[in-house]
mmCIF file of C-alpha atoms in Angstrom:
data_model
loop_
_atom_site.group_PDB
_atom_site.id
_atom_site.type_symbol
_atom_site.label_atom_id
_atom_site.label_comp_id
_atom_site.label_asym_id
_atom_site.label_seq_id
_atom_site.Cartn_x
_atom_site.Cartn_y
_atom_site.Cartn_z
ATOM 1 C CA UNK A 15 97.774 88.066 79.914
ATOM 2 C CA UNK A 16 98.266 91.078 82.185
ATOM 3 C CA UNK A 17 99.510 94.182 80.361
ATOM 4 C CA UNK A 18 99.412 92.403 76.973
ATOM 5 C CA UNK A 19 97.869 95.475 75.337
ATOM 6 C CA UNK A 20 101.070 97.374 76.220
ATOM 7 C CA UNK A 21 103.154 94.985 74.156
ATOM 8 C CA UNK A 22 102.661 97.017 70.986
ATOM 9 C CA UNK A 23 105.133 99.557 72.370
ATOM 10 C CA UNK A 24 107.511 97.272 74.264
ATOM 11 C CA UNK A 25 108.872 93.731 74.197
ATOM 12 C CA UNK A 26 109.098 91.159 77.012
ATOM 13 C CA UNK A 27 112.590 92.321 77.966
ATOM 14 C CA UNK A 28 111.402 95.935 78.203
ATOM 15 C CA UNK A 29 108.339 94.955 80.240
ATOM 16 C CA UNK A 30 110.744 93.419 82.756
ATOM 17 C CA UNK A 31 112.392 96.859 83.124
ATOM 18 C CA UNK A 32 109.077 98.305 84.294
ATOM 19 C CA UNK A 33 108.485 95.410 86.650
ATOM 20 C CA UNK A 34 111.856 96.076 88.274
ATOM 21 C CA UNK A 35 111.382 99.855 88.523
ATOM 22 C CA UNK A 36 110.746 101.214 92.011
ATOM 23 C CA UNK A 37 108.632 104.373 91.797
ATOM 24 C CA UNK A 38 107.825 106.998 94.415
ATOM 25 C CA UNK A 39 104.738 109.166 93.837
ATOM 26 C CA UNK A 40 104.516 112.259 96.028
ATOM 27 C CA UNK A 41 100.930 113.474 96.185
ATOM 28 C CA UNK A 42 98.037 111.185 95.191
ATOM 29 C CA UNK A 43 95.337 113.771 94.557
ATOM 30 C CA UNK A 44 94.775 115.192 91.042
ATOM 31 C CA UNK A 45 97.939 114.262 89.141
ATOM 32 C CA UNK A 46 99.076 111.543 91.546
ATOM 33 C CA UNK A 47 95.937 109.405 91.466
ATOM 34 C CA UNK A 48 96.191 109.031 87.676
ATOM 35 C CA UNK A 49 99.975 108.563 87.861
ATOM 36 C CA UNK A 50 99.737 105.792 90.462
ATOM 37 C CA UNK A 51 96.998 103.986 88.519
ATOM 38 C CA UNK A 52 98.920 104.202 85.229
ATOM 39 C CA UNK A 53 102.174 103.051 86.830
ATOM 40 C CA UNK A 54 100.483 99.833 87.941
ATOM 41 C CA UNK A 55 98.832 99.378 84.542
ATOM 42 C CA UNK A 56 102.154 99.849 82.693
ATOM 43 C CA UNK A 57 103.615 97.061 84.810
ATOM 44 C CA UNK A 58 105.548 98.777 87.601
ATOM 45 C CA UNK A 59 105.395 96.376 90.543
ATOM 46 C CA UNK A 60 106.898 98.422 93.373
ATOM 47 C CA UNK A 61 105.359 101.788 94.281
ATOM 48 C CA UNK A 62 105.596 104.079 97.305
ATOM 49 C CA UNK A 63 102.871 106.716 97.630
ATOM 50 C CA UNK A 64 103.061 109.773 99.879
ATOM 51 C CA UNK A 65 100.227 112.095 100.936
ATOM 52 C CA UNK A 66 99.059 113.551 104.251
ATOM 53 C CA UNK A 67 95.547 114.476 103.167
ATOM 54 C CA UNK A 68 92.061 112.990 103.193
ATOM 55 C CA UNK A 69 89.629 113.085 100.253
ATOM 56 C CA UNK A 70 86.998 115.775 100.489
ATOM 57 C CA UNK A 71 84.056 117.062 98.439
ATOM 58 C CA UNK A 72 86.197 119.553 96.525
ATOM 59 C CA UNK A 73 88.272 116.647 95.092
ATOM 60 C CA UNK A 74 85.294 114.963 93.390
ATOM 61 C CA UNK A 75 85.573 117.018 90.184
ATOM 62 C CA UNK A 76 88.978 115.673 89.187
ATOM 63 C CA UNK A 77 90.692 113.181 91.522
ATOM 64 C CA UNK A 78 90.472 109.624 90.164
ATOM 65 C CA UNK A 79 89.968 107.939 93.548
ATOM 66 C CA UNK A 80 87.713 110.601 95.113
ATOM 67 C CA UNK A 81 84.197 109.130 95.284
ATOM 68 C CA UNK A 82 81.225 109.462 97.609
ATOM 69 C CA UNK A 83 82.594 106.354 99.375
ATOM 70 C CA UNK A 84 86.123 107.701 99.948
ATOM 71 C CA UNK A 85 85.306 111.193 101.296
ATOM 72 C CA UNK A 86 87.050 111.778 104.644
ATOM 73 C CA UNK A 87 89.291 108.732 104.145
ATOM 74 C CA UNK A 88 93.092 108.871 103.997
ATOM 75 C CA UNK A 89 94.204 109.330 100.379
ATOM 76 C CA UNK A 90 97.164 106.963 100.647
ATOM 77 C CA UNK A 91 95.068 104.229 102.272
ATOM 78 C CA UNK A 92 92.333 104.519 99.613
ATOM 79 C CA UNK A 93 94.823 104.629 96.733
ATOM 80 C CA UNK A 94 96.794 101.704 98.189
ATOM 81 C CA UNK A 95 93.678 99.528 98.158
ATOM 82 C CA UNK A 96 92.667 100.687 94.661
ATOM 83 C CA UNK A 97 96.134 99.854 93.303
ATOM 84 C CA UNK A 98 96.048 96.430 94.956
ATOM 85 C CA UNK A 99 92.664 95.843 93.302
ATOM 86 C CA UNK A 100 94.388 96.423 89.941
ATOM 87 C CA UNK A 101 97.391 94.227 90.811
ATOM 88 C CA UNK A 102 97.128 92.173 94.040
ATOM 89 C CA UNK A 103 100.829 91.293 93.746
ATOM 90 C CA UNK A 104 101.883 94.941 93.838
ATOM 91 C CA UNK A 105 104.559 95.841 96.373
ATOM 92 C CA UNK A 106 103.000 99.047 97.753
ATOM 93 C CA UNK A 107 104.110 101.297 100.582
ATOM 94 C CA UNK A 108 101.679 104.002 101.754
ATOM 95 C CA UNK A 109 103.209 106.919 103.650
ATOM 96 C CA UNK A 110 100.711 109.198 105.378
ATOM 97 C CA UNK A 111 102.945 112.257 105.645
ATOM 98 C CA UNK A 112 103.592 115.740 104.304
ATOM 99 C CA UNK A 113 106.632 116.242 102.107
ATOM 100 C CA UNK A 114 108.366 118.946 104.125
ATOM 101 C CA UNK A 115 111.679 119.391 105.949
ATOM 102 C CA UNK A 116 110.605 116.785 108.542
ATOM 103 C CA UNK A 117 109.831 114.082 105.945
ATOM 104 C CA UNK A 118 111.678 110.775 106.475
ATOM 105 C CA UNK A 119 114.074 110.918 103.528
ATOM 106 C CA UNK A 120 114.892 107.215 103.798
ATOM 107 C CA UNK A 121 111.792 106.639 101.651
ATOM 108 C CA UNK A 122 113.898 107.964 98.748
ATOM 109 C CA UNK A 123 116.533 105.242 99.257
ATOM 110 C CA UNK A 124 116.523 102.567 96.539
ATOM 111 C CA UNK A 125 113.952 104.457 94.426
ATOM 112 C CA UNK A 126 114.517 104.529 90.636
ATOM 113 C CA UNK A 127 112.145 107.341 89.693
ATOM 114 C CA UNK A 128 110.143 109.964 91.603
ATOM 115 C CA UNK A 129 106.924 111.653 90.428
ATOM 116 C CA UNK A 130 106.206 115.220 91.533
ATOM 117 C CA UNK A 131 102.422 115.396 91.935
ATOM 118 C CA UNK A 132 102.252 117.855 94.819
ATOM 119 C CA UNK A 133 100.316 121.107 94.689
ATOM 120 C CA UNK A 134 102.734 123.615 96.187
ATOM 121 C CA UNK A 135 106.038 125.217 95.294
ATOM 122 C CA UNK A 136 107.799 124.525 98.592
ATOM 123 C CA UNK A 137 107.277 120.756 98.335
ATOM 124 C CA UNK A 138 108.192 120.688 94.627
ATOM 125 C CA UNK A 139 111.547 122.335 95.323
ATOM 126 C CA UNK A 140 112.182 120.026 98.300
ATOM 127 C CA UNK A 141 111.444 116.933 96.199
ATOM 128 C CA UNK A 142 113.933 118.153 93.597
ATOM 129 C CA UNK A 143 116.522 118.638 96.339
ATOM 130 C CA UNK A 144 115.981 115.122 97.744
ATOM 131 C CA UNK A 145 116.127 113.630 94.234
ATOM 132 C CA UNK A 146 119.506 115.317 93.719
ATOM 133 C CA UNK A 147 120.784 114.010 97.073
ATOM 134 C CA UNK A 148 119.704 110.444 96.224
ATOM 135 C CA UNK A 149 120.573 110.774 92.503
ATOM 136 C CA UNK A 150 117.064 109.964 91.242
ATOM 137 C CA UNK A 151 115.403 111.296 88.053
ATOM 138 C CA UNK A 152 112.268 113.322 88.824
ATOM 139 C CA UNK A 153 109.194 113.410 86.590
ATOM 140 C CA UNK A 154 107.760 116.878 87.224
ATOM 141 C CA UNK A 155 104.221 117.962 86.517
ATOM 142 C CA UNK A 156 102.059 120.972 87.359
ATOM 143 C CA UNK A 157 98.588 122.117 86.347
ATOM 144 C CA UNK A 158 96.356 125.197 86.497
ATOM 145 C CA UNK A 159 93.068 125.683 84.671
ATOM 146 C CA UNK A 160 93.470 124.831 80.965
ATOM 147 C CA UNK A 161 97.239 124.714 81.337
ATOM 148 C CA UNK A 162 99.936 122.283 82.396
ATOM 149 C CA UNK A 163 103.663 121.714 82.320
ATOM 150 C CA UNK A 164 105.872 118.658 82.660
ATOM 151 C CA UNK A 165 109.398 117.412 82.185
ATOM 152 C CA UNK A 166 112.093 115.046 83.455
ATOM 153 C CA UNK A 167 114.410 116.737 85.934
ATOM 154 C CA UNK A 168 117.785 115.047 86.221
ATOM 155 C CA UNK A 169 119.641 115.123 89.564
ATOM 156 C CA UNK A 170 121.657 118.302 90.039
ATOM 157 C CA UNK A 171 119.969 120.280 87.266
ATOM 158 C CA UNK A 172 118.022 122.365 89.826
ATOM 159 C CA UNK A 173 115.439 123.376 87.228
ATOM 160 C CA UNK A 174 112.542 123.636 89.683
ATOM 161 C CA UNK A 175 114.494 125.737 92.172
ATOM 162 C CA UNK A 176 115.243 128.109 89.277
ATOM 163 C CA UNK A 177 111.690 128.263 87.927
ATOM 164 C CA UNK A 178 110.146 128.775 91.364
ATOM 165 C CA UNK A 179 112.808 131.117 92.760
ATOM 166 C CA UNK A 180 111.191 133.822 94.924
ATOM 167 C CA UNK A 181 107.735 132.454 94.104
ATOM 168 C CA UNK A 182 105.221 131.581 96.814
ATOM 169 C CA UNK A 183 102.346 130.272 94.736
ATOM 170 C CA UNK A 184 101.483 129.535 91.143
ATOM 171 C CA UNK A 185 98.578 130.520 88.936
ATOM 172 C CA UNK A 186 96.547 127.506 90.106
ATOM 173 C CA UNK A 187 95.479 129.610 93.086
ATOM 174 C CA UNK A 188 93.370 131.615 90.624
ATOM 175 C CA UNK A 189 92.713 129.190 87.748
ATOM 176 C CA UNK A 190 92.165 126.123 89.974
ATOM 177 C CA UNK A 191 91.892 122.560 88.578
ATOM 178 C CA UNK A 192 89.110 121.493 86.218
ATOM 179 C CA UNK A 193 88.090 117.884 85.607
ATOM 180 C CA UNK A 194 90.271 117.021 82.620
ATOM 181 C CA UNK A 195 93.663 118.717 83.147
ATOM 182 C CA UNK A 196 95.104 116.379 85.828
ATOM 183 C CA UNK A 197 94.376 113.215 83.826
ATOM 184 C CA UNK A 198 95.919 114.626 80.651
ATOM 185 C CA UNK A 199 99.099 115.981 82.259
ATOM 186 C CA UNK A 200 99.500 112.918 84.527
ATOM 187 C CA UNK A 201 99.398 110.553 81.579
ATOM 188 C CA UNK A 202 101.777 112.746 79.586
ATOM 189 C CA UNK A 203 104.129 112.389 82.579
ATOM 190 C CA UNK A 204 103.655 108.606 82.350
ATOM 191 C CA UNK A 205 104.343 108.733 78.605
ATOM 192 C CA UNK A 206 107.630 110.571 79.257
ATOM 193 C CA UNK A 207 108.497 108.056 81.997
ATOM 194 C CA UNK A 208 107.891 105.169 79.570
ATOM 195 C CA UNK A 209 110.064 106.821 76.911
ATOM 196 C CA UNK A 210 112.777 107.452 79.501
ATOM 197 C CA UNK A 211 112.816 103.791 80.624
ATOM 198 C CA UNK A 212 112.750 102.585 77.001
ATOM 199 C CA UNK A 213 115.656 104.949 76.238
ATOM 200 C CA UNK A 214 113.685 106.869 73.656
ATOM 201 C CA UNK A 215 113.990 110.627 73.231
ATOM 202 C CA UNK A 216 112.151 112.161 76.202
ATOM 203 C CA UNK A 217 111.787 115.572 77.837
ATOM 204 C CA UNK A 218 115.058 115.268 79.772
ATOM 205 C CA UNK A 219 115.874 118.558 81.506
ATOM 206 C CA UNK A 220 113.171 120.257 79.458
ATOM 207 C CA UNK A 221 109.838 121.743 80.464
ATOM 208 C CA UNK A 222 106.915 121.299 78.066
ATOM 209 C CA UNK A 223 104.087 123.843 78.396
ATOM 210 C CA UNK A 224 100.575 122.730 77.460
ATOM 211 C CA UNK A 225 97.658 125.027 76.631
ATOM 212 C CA UNK A 226 94.570 122.881 76.146
ATOM 213 C CA UNK A 227 92.406 125.926 75.366
ATOM 214 C CA UNK A 228 94.339 127.117 72.316
ATOM 215 C CA UNK A 229 96.264 123.900 71.543
ATOM 216 C CA UNK A 230 99.699 125.383 72.108
ATOM 217 C CA UNK A 231 102.420 122.938 73.108
ATOM 218 C CA UNK A 232 105.995 124.145 73.335
ATOM 219 C CA UNK A 233 109.199 123.549 75.215
ATOM 220 C CA UNK A 234 109.672 126.650 77.328
ATOM 221 C CA UNK A 235 112.792 125.766 79.325
ATOM 222 C CA UNK A 236 115.792 123.504 78.781
ATOM 223 C CA UNK A 237 119.221 122.913 80.275
ATOM 224 C CA UNK B 11 108.361 146.356 66.242
ATOM 225 C CA UNK B 12 108.491 143.918 69.171
ATOM 226 C CA UNK B 13 105.936 141.124 69.500
ATOM 227 C CA UNK B 14 105.135 140.053 73.070
ATOM 228 C CA UNK B 15 103.215 136.802 73.581
ATOM 229 C CA UNK B 16 101.532 136.284 76.941
ATOM 230 C CA UNK B 17 100.567 132.867 78.310
ATOM 231 C CA UNK B 18 97.824 131.583 80.602
ATOM 232 C CA UNK B 19 97.264 133.805 83.649
ATOM 233 C CA UNK B 20 99.453 136.724 82.507
ATOM 234 C CA UNK B 21 97.071 137.257 79.583
ATOM 235 C CA UNK B 22 95.052 139.420 81.950
ATOM 236 C CA UNK B 23 97.770 142.054 81.463
ATOM 237 C CA UNK B 24 97.317 142.404 77.710
ATOM 238 C CA UNK B 25 95.652 139.448 76.013
ATOM 239 C CA UNK B 26 97.469 136.850 73.932
ATOM 240 C CA UNK B 27 99.737 139.228 72.046
ATOM 241 C CA UNK B 28 100.893 142.826 72.392
ATOM 242 C CA UNK B 29 102.919 144.820 69.871
ATOM 243 C CA UNK B 30 105.419 147.453 70.977
ATOM 244 C CA UNK B 31 107.276 150.028 68.891
ATOM 245 C CA UNK B 32 111.003 149.359 69.103
ATOM 246 C CA UNK B 33 113.222 151.929 70.840
ATOM 247 C CA UNK B 34 117.020 151.857 71.126
ATOM 248 C CA UNK B 35 118.107 150.180 74.346
ATOM 249 C CA UNK B 36 114.658 148.889 75.299
ATOM 250 C CA UNK B 37 114.902 145.936 77.715
ATOM 251 C CA UNK B 38 112.687 143.056 78.770
ATOM 252 C CA UNK B 39 112.177 144.878 82.073
ATOM 253 C CA UNK B 40 110.807 147.929 80.220
ATOM 254 C CA UNK B 41 108.201 145.748 78.508
ATOM 255 C CA UNK B 42 107.237 143.913 81.724
ATOM 256 C CA UNK B 43 106.860 147.212 83.598
ATOM 257 C CA UNK B 44 104.872 148.759 80.772
ATOM 258 C CA UNK B 45 102.459 145.820 80.901
ATOM 259 C CA UNK B 46 102.344 146.182 84.732
ATOM 260 C CA UNK B 47 103.138 142.476 85.278
ATOM 261 C CA UNK B 48 104.402 141.851 88.859
ATOM 262 C CA UNK B 49 107.738 139.992 88.782
ATOM 263 C CA UNK B 50 106.395 137.297 91.111
ATOM 264 C CA UNK B 51 103.956 136.399 88.329
ATOM 265 C CA UNK B 52 106.731 135.550 85.850
ATOM 266 C CA UNK B 53 108.602 132.251 85.862
ATOM 267 C CA UNK B 54 110.061 131.832 82.361
ATOM 268 C CA UNK B 55 110.938 134.384 79.687
ATOM 269 C CA UNK B 56 111.878 133.450 76.127
ATOM 270 C CA UNK B 57 113.500 136.069 73.900
ATOM 271 C CA UNK B 58 114.123 134.981 70.315
ATOM 272 C CA UNK B 59 114.319 131.287 71.259
ATOM 273 C CA UNK B 60 116.612 131.812 74.266
ATOM 274 C CA UNK B 61 114.777 130.708 77.415
ATOM 275 C CA UNK B 62 115.679 131.556 80.989
ATOM 276 C CA UNK B 63 114.382 132.906 84.268
ATOM 277 C CA UNK B 64 113.453 136.575 84.905
ATOM 278 C CA UNK B 65 116.641 137.345 86.881
ATOM 279 C CA UNK B 66 118.703 136.410 83.805
ATOM 280 C CA UNK B 67 116.398 137.942 81.194
ATOM 281 C CA UNK B 68 115.027 141.216 82.568
ATOM 282 C CA UNK B 69 117.995 143.407 81.634
ATOM 283 C CA UNK B 70 118.456 141.954 78.149
ATOM 284 C CA UNK B 71 118.203 144.512 75.385
ATOM 285 C CA UNK B 72 115.581 143.687 72.778
ATOM 286 C CA UNK B 73 116.340 143.998 69.078
ATOM 287 C CA UNK B 74 113.883 145.339 66.542
ATOM 288 C CA UNK B 75 111.691 142.512 65.226
ATOM 289 C CA UNK B 76 112.160 140.389 68.357
ATOM 290 C CA UNK B 77 109.649 137.892 69.730
ATOM 291 C CA UNK B 78 109.245 137.810 73.498
ATOM 292 C CA UNK B 79 107.275 135.126 75.408
ATOM 293 C CA UNK B 80 106.212 135.548 79.058
ATOM 294 C CA UNK B 81 105.128 132.571 81.221
ATOM 295 C CA UNK B 82 103.822 132.577 84.813
ATOM 296 C CA UNK B 83 104.685 129.975 87.495
ATOM 297 C CA UNK B 84 102.417 126.921 87.668
ATOM 298 C CA UNK B 85 102.394 124.526 90.642
ATOM 299 C CA UNK B 86 99.001 122.794 90.916
ATOM 300 C CA UNK B 87 98.911 119.054 91.440
#
């Protein structure tokens, strides 16, 4: 049976909740590739993915769907096909677009949860703004080198606009993205999403900081 | 004594931990300036378990024995 190995942490009724959840993943590179894959494998059956980019050589070290065969191909088209290979019945919408002021915000309509997997501050703050407008919880994640952060941003809390106020770029511009950090942080985001749907205690309006080098994990911001 | 813990990229300004002698009226801003950390490289400051952003925290006066944590912004995806 599909997803049967997930049934140790949820019952049939709870699995139905995931099947009915409509998720929007913005960015399907480092974090987003793992997020999209895990969403399908946890049982989510309706996913919209957004990205304007194509895979290139520099993505091969860490992006789940970057392979020698997908270089120069549209990320959303590649990821769409990969997700359909996992679940052919998936309801998938691929949006080849940047998340900026010109983005068609109607893609946020009817969405139950949004995943922030973009790689720049401007888009992260915009996603938070759109999630507040459409009253959607946002699963935030960010990575740089050995480090990551994640949390669930509830509509109106404006946590990201506070954390990134007057900032143009983060430390990833120096520390970059090694092989393992996106997969770890992405699946911690999925874990928080699962807890949130199952109404367990999750990182709601809290930011968890992760230091994989020195094994430091602490909540660094809460509202 | 004041203990300042630096995280990820701001460790280049002093390593993992820096100790400061306490002075009356010393603020978070004094510590940040002493370490020569540009404000754009700070996103979250925690002083004795109270967390907030630099604009809220910089002018807070630090008590003797305090623990200060400094975090940079992170936005990779």
